[in-house]
CSV table of C-alpha atoms in Angstrom, one decimal:
chain,number,residue,atom,x,y,z
A,1020,MET,CA,210.4,199.5,144.1
A,1021,SER,CA,208.3,200.8,146.9
A,1022,GLY,CA,210.1,202.3,150.0
A,1023,VAL,CA,208.9,199.4,152.0
A,1024,GLY,CA,210.4,196.9,149.5
A,1025,ARG,CA,213.7,198.7,149.5
A,1026,GLU,CA,213.8,198.8,153.3
A,1027,ARG,CA,213.1,195.0,153.4
A,1028,PHE,CA,215.9,194.3,151.0
A,1029,GLU,CA,218.4,196.4,152.8
A,1030,GLN,CA,217.5,194.9,156.1
A,1031,ARG,CA,217.3,191.3,155.1
A,1032,TRP,CA,219.9,191.0,152.3
A,1033,GLY,CA,222.0,194.1,152.5
A,1034,GLY,CA,222.4,194.8,148.8
A,1035,GLY,CA,224.8,193.3,146.2
A,1036,VAL,CA,227.4,194.2,143.7
A,1037,VAL,CA,226.5,197.2,141.6
A,1038,GLY,CA,227.9,198.9,138.6
A,1039,ILE,CA,227.7,196.2,135.9
A,1040,GLY,CA,227.2,197.0,132.3
A,1041,ALA,CA,226.0,195.5,129.0
A,1042,ALA,CA,229.2,193.5,128.5
A,1043,ASP,CA,228.7,191.8,131.9
A,1044,VAL,CA,225.1,191.1,131.1
A,1045,ALA,CA,226.1,189.7,127.7
A,1046,ARG,CA,228.4,187.2,129.5
A,1047,LEU,CA,225.5,186.0,131.6
A,1048,VAL,CA,223.2,185.7,128.5
A,1049,GLY,CA,225.9,183.9,126.5
A,1050,ALA,CA,226.0,181.2,129.2
A,1051,VAL,CA,222.3,180.6,129.5
A,1052,ASP,CA,221.1,177.2,128.3
A,1053,VAL,CA,219.1,177.1,125.0
A,1054,PRO,CA,216.8,174.1,125.2
A,1055,ASP,CA,214.9,174.8,122.0
A,1056,ALA,CA,215.0,176.7,118.8
A,1057,LEU,CA,213.1,179.7,120.2
A,1058,ALA,CA,215.6,179.9,123.1
A,1059,VAL,CA,218.4,180.1,120.5
A,1060,ARG,CA,216.6,182.9,118.7
A,1061,HIS,CA,215.9,184.8,121.9
A,1062,ARG,CA,219.6,184.6,123.0
A,1063,GLU,CA,220.7,185.8,119.6
A,1064,GLN,CA,218.3,188.8,119.8
A,1065,ALA,CA,219.5,189.6,123.3
A,1066,LEU,CA,223.2,189.4,122.4
A,1067,GLU,CA,222.7,191.6,119.3
A,1068,TRP,CA,220.9,194.2,121.4
A,1069,LEU,CA,223.6,194.1,124.2
A,1070,SER,CA,226.3,194.5,121.6
A,1071,GLY,CA,224.8,197.8,120.4
A,1072,THR,CA,224.0,199.7,123.6
A,1073,GLU,CA,224.8,200.4,127.2
A,1074,ASP,CA,221.3,201.6,127.9
A,1075,VAL,CA,219.9,198.3,129.1
A,1076,PHE,CA,218.2,199.2,132.5
A,1077,ARG,CA,214.8,200.8,132.8
A,1078,ARG,CA,215.2,204.5,133.7
A,1079,GLU,CA,211.7,205.8,133.4
A,1080,LYS,CA,208.3,204.3,133.6
A,1081,PRO,CA,206.6,202.7,131.8
A,1082,ALA,CA,209.3,201.5,129.4
A,1083,THR,CA,212.3,203.7,128.8
A,1084,PRO,CA,214.5,202.5,127.3
A,1085,ALA,CA,212.9,199.6,125.4
A,1086,PRO,CA,214.0,196.8,125.4
A,1087,HIS,CA,215.2,196.7,129.0
A,1088,LEU,CA,216.3,194.0,131.5
A,1089,VAL,CA,213.9,192.1,133.8
A,1090,SER,CA,214.8,189.4,136.4
A,1091,TYR,CA,212.3,186.6,137.0
A,1092,VAL,CA,212.8,184.3,140.0
A,1093,VAL,CA,211.0,181.0,140.2
A,1094,PRO,CA,210.6,179.6,143.8
A,1095,THR,CA,211.3,175.9,143.3
A,1096,ASP,CA,211.5,172.9,145.6
A,1097,PRO,CA,214.2,170.7,144.0
A,1098,SER,CA,212.9,167.6,145.7
A,1099,THR,CA,209.4,167.9,144.2
A,1100,GLY,CA,210.0,170.1,141.1
A,1101,ARG,CA,207.0,172.2,142.1
A,1102,VAL,CA,207.1,176.0,141.7
A,1103,LEU,CA,205.4,178.9,143.5
A,1104,LEU,CA,203.6,181.4,141.2
A,1105,VAL,CA,201.9,184.6,142.2
A,1106,ARG,CA,198.7,186.1,140.7
A,1107,HIS,CA,199.9,189.5,139.5
A,1108,ARG,CA,197.1,192.1,139.8
A,1109,ARG,CA,198.1,194.3,136.9
A,1110,ALA,CA,198.9,191.5,134.4
A,1111,GLY,CA,196.0,189.3,135.6
A,1112,LEU,CA,198.3,186.3,135.2
A,1113,TRP,CA,200.1,183.6,137.3
A,1114,LEU,CA,203.7,184.6,137.1
A,1115,PRO,CA,207.0,184.1,138.9
A,1116,PRO,CA,208.0,186.9,141.2
A,1117,GLY,CA,210.2,189.4,139.4
A,1118,GLY,CA,210.7,192.9,138.2
A,1119,HIS,CA,213.0,195.4,136.4
A,1120,VAL,CA,216.7,195.4,137.0
A,1121,GLU,CA,217.8,198.7,138.4
A,1122,PRO,CA,220.6,200.7,136.8
A,1123,GLY,CA,224.0,199.0,137.5
A,1124,GLU,CA,222.3,196.2,139.4
A,1125,HIS,CA,223.4,192.6,138.8
A,1126,PRO,CA,220.4,190.6,137.6
A,1127,ALA,CA,220.9,188.0,140.3
A,1128,ASP,CA,220.8,190.7,142.9
A,1129,ALA,CA,217.6,192.0,141.3
A,1130,ALA,CA,216.1,188.4,141.6
A,1131,ARG,CA,217.0,188.3,145.3
A,1132,ARG,CA,215.6,191.8,145.9
A,1133,GLU,CA,212.3,191.0,144.2
A,1134,VAL,CA,211.5,187.9,146.3
A,1135,VAL,CA,212.3,190.0,149.4
A,1136,GLU,CA,210.0,192.8,148.2
A,1137,GLU,CA,207.2,190.6,146.9
A,1138,LEU,CA,207.3,187.6,149.2
A,1139,ALA,CA,209.3,188.8,152.2
A,1140,VAL,CA,211.7,185.8,151.9
A,1141,GLY,CA,214.6,186.4,154.3
A,1142,ARG,CA,218.1,186.0,152.8
A,1143,PRO,CA,217.0,184.2,149.6
A,1144,ARG,CA,219.2,181.5,148.1
A,1145,LEU,CA,219.3,181.1,144.4
A,1146,LEU,CA,219.7,177.7,142.8
A,1147,ASP,CA,222.1,176.9,139.9
A,1148,ASP,CA,225.0,178.7,141.6
A,1149,GLY,CA,223.1,182.0,141.1
A,1150,ARG,CA,223.1,181.8,137.3
A,1151,PRO,CA,220.1,182.4,135.2
A,1152,ARG,CA,218.6,179.2,133.9
A,1153,PHE,CA,216.5,180.6,131.1
A,1154,LEU,CA,216.1,183.7,128.9
A,1155,THR,CA,213.1,185.2,127.1
A,1156,TRP,CA,212.8,188.1,124.6
A,1157,ASN,CA,209.2,188.9,125.5
A,1158,LEU,CA,206.7,191.3,124.1
A,1159,THR,CA,204.6,192.5,127.1
A,1160,VAL,CA,200.8,192.7,127.1
A,1161,GLY,CA,198.8,195.8,128.0
A,1162,PRO,CA,198.7,199.5,127.1
A,1163,ASP,CA,202.5,200.0,127.5
A,1164,GLU,CA,203.5,197.2,125.1
A,1165,HIS,CA,207.3,196.8,124.9
A,1166,VAL,CA,210.0,194.1,124.9
A,1167,ASP,CA,211.3,192.8,128.2
A,1168,VAL,CA,214.6,190.9,128.1
A,1169,SER,CA,214.0,188.5,131.0
A,1170,LEU,CA,216.6,186.4,132.8
A,1171,TRP,CA,214.9,183.5,134.8
A,1172,PHE,CA,216.5,182.4,138.1
A,1173,ARG,CA,215.4,179.7,140.5
A,1174,LEU,CA,215.0,180.2,144.2
A,1175,ASP,CA,215.4,177.4,146.7
A,1176,LEU,CA,212.1,177.2,148.7
A,1177,ALA,CA,210.3,174.3,150.5
A,1178,ASP,CA,207.2,173.0,148.7
A,1179,GLY,CA,204.1,174.3,150.5
A,1180,THR,CA,205.7,177.5,151.9
A,1181,VAL,CA,203.3,180.4,151.2
A,1182,PRO,CA,205.2,183.6,152.1
A,1183,ALA,CA,203.5,186.9,153.0
A,1184,TRP,CA,203.1,188.5,149.6
A,1185,ASP,CA,202.9,192.2,148.7
A,1186,ALA,CA,199.1,192.7,148.5
A,1187,ALA,CA,199.5,195.9,146.4
A,1188,GLU,CA,200.9,193.8,143.5
A,1189,ILE,CA,199.8,190.2,144.2
A,1190,SER,CA,196.3,188.8,144.9
A,1191,ALA,CA,197.2,185.2,145.5
A,1192,ALA,CA,200.1,182.7,145.6
A,1193,ARG,CA,200.1,178.9,145.1
A,1194,TRP,CA,202.3,176.0,144.3
A,1195,TRP,CA,202.1,174.3,140.9
A,1196,SER,CA,203.5,171.1,139.3
A,1197,ALA,CA,204.5,171.2,135.7
A,1198,GLU,CA,201.5,168.9,134.9
A,1199,GLN,CA,199.1,171.3,136.6
A,1200,VAL,CA,200.4,174.2,134.6
A,1201,ARG,CA,200.1,172.3,131.3
A,1202,ALA,CA,196.5,171.2,132.2
A,1203,ALA,CA,195.4,174.8,133.0
A,1204,PRO,CA,194.3,177.4,130.4
A,1205,ALA,CA,197.5,178.7,128.8
A,1206,GLU,CA,196.3,182.3,128.7
A,1207,GLY,CA,196.5,182.4,132.5
A,1208,PHE,CA,200.3,182.2,132.6
A,1209,ASP,CA,203.4,183.8,131.0
A,1210,ARG,CA,203.5,182.3,127.6
A,1211,HIS,CA,207.0,181.0,128.1
A,1212,LEU,CA,206.4,179.4,131.5
A,1213,PRO,CA,205.7,175.9,130.1
A,1214,ARG,CA,208.9,176.1,128.1
A,1215,PHE,CA,210.9,177.1,131.2
A,1216,LEU,CA,209.4,174.2,133.2
A,1217,ALA,CA,210.2,171.7,130.4
A,1218,SER,CA,213.8,173.0,130.4
A,1219,VAL,CA,214.3,172.2,134.1
A,1220,GLU,CA,212.5,168.9,134.3
A,1221,GLY,CA,214.7,165.9,134.9
């Protein structure tokens, strides 16, 4: 996280509970919904990994250790179902805000921190009682290929709100319906985004 991002988080949110370990994360993972067969497999992979190590937080760039934890946070208007995605400069994809979970950090606090850092959202409120709604065991793209174990949270945000994004990481932000995502070229998004949207529809 940049110094500016950390300052924003401390000023606007104040930090959260720290000091959690693999067993705590495993309890979160075990409670995540599994809407399809791939979700079942990803949860099994994550639980097996968590049962064998305490080294679950990224300590060194680009990917030490691998796998490691990531929190995605999907800004969502519950009344319309539309979601806010950002165009990530490095990945070249439309993605939810998110990033690596810092050592000892609760993944929900990481989700809050990331939307403060990337979108300057003041005192963010997570939906679903602050629980992750989805999980992916995801092989990243690019020169530093590795596995991210990503917990997907939802943020309550009014449709049409376009926060001030971090221009160093993000080139654009826009609201999408599930239908618009499905109609667009799949290679422009995280490969699991359509599955996430299907899991929360209805």
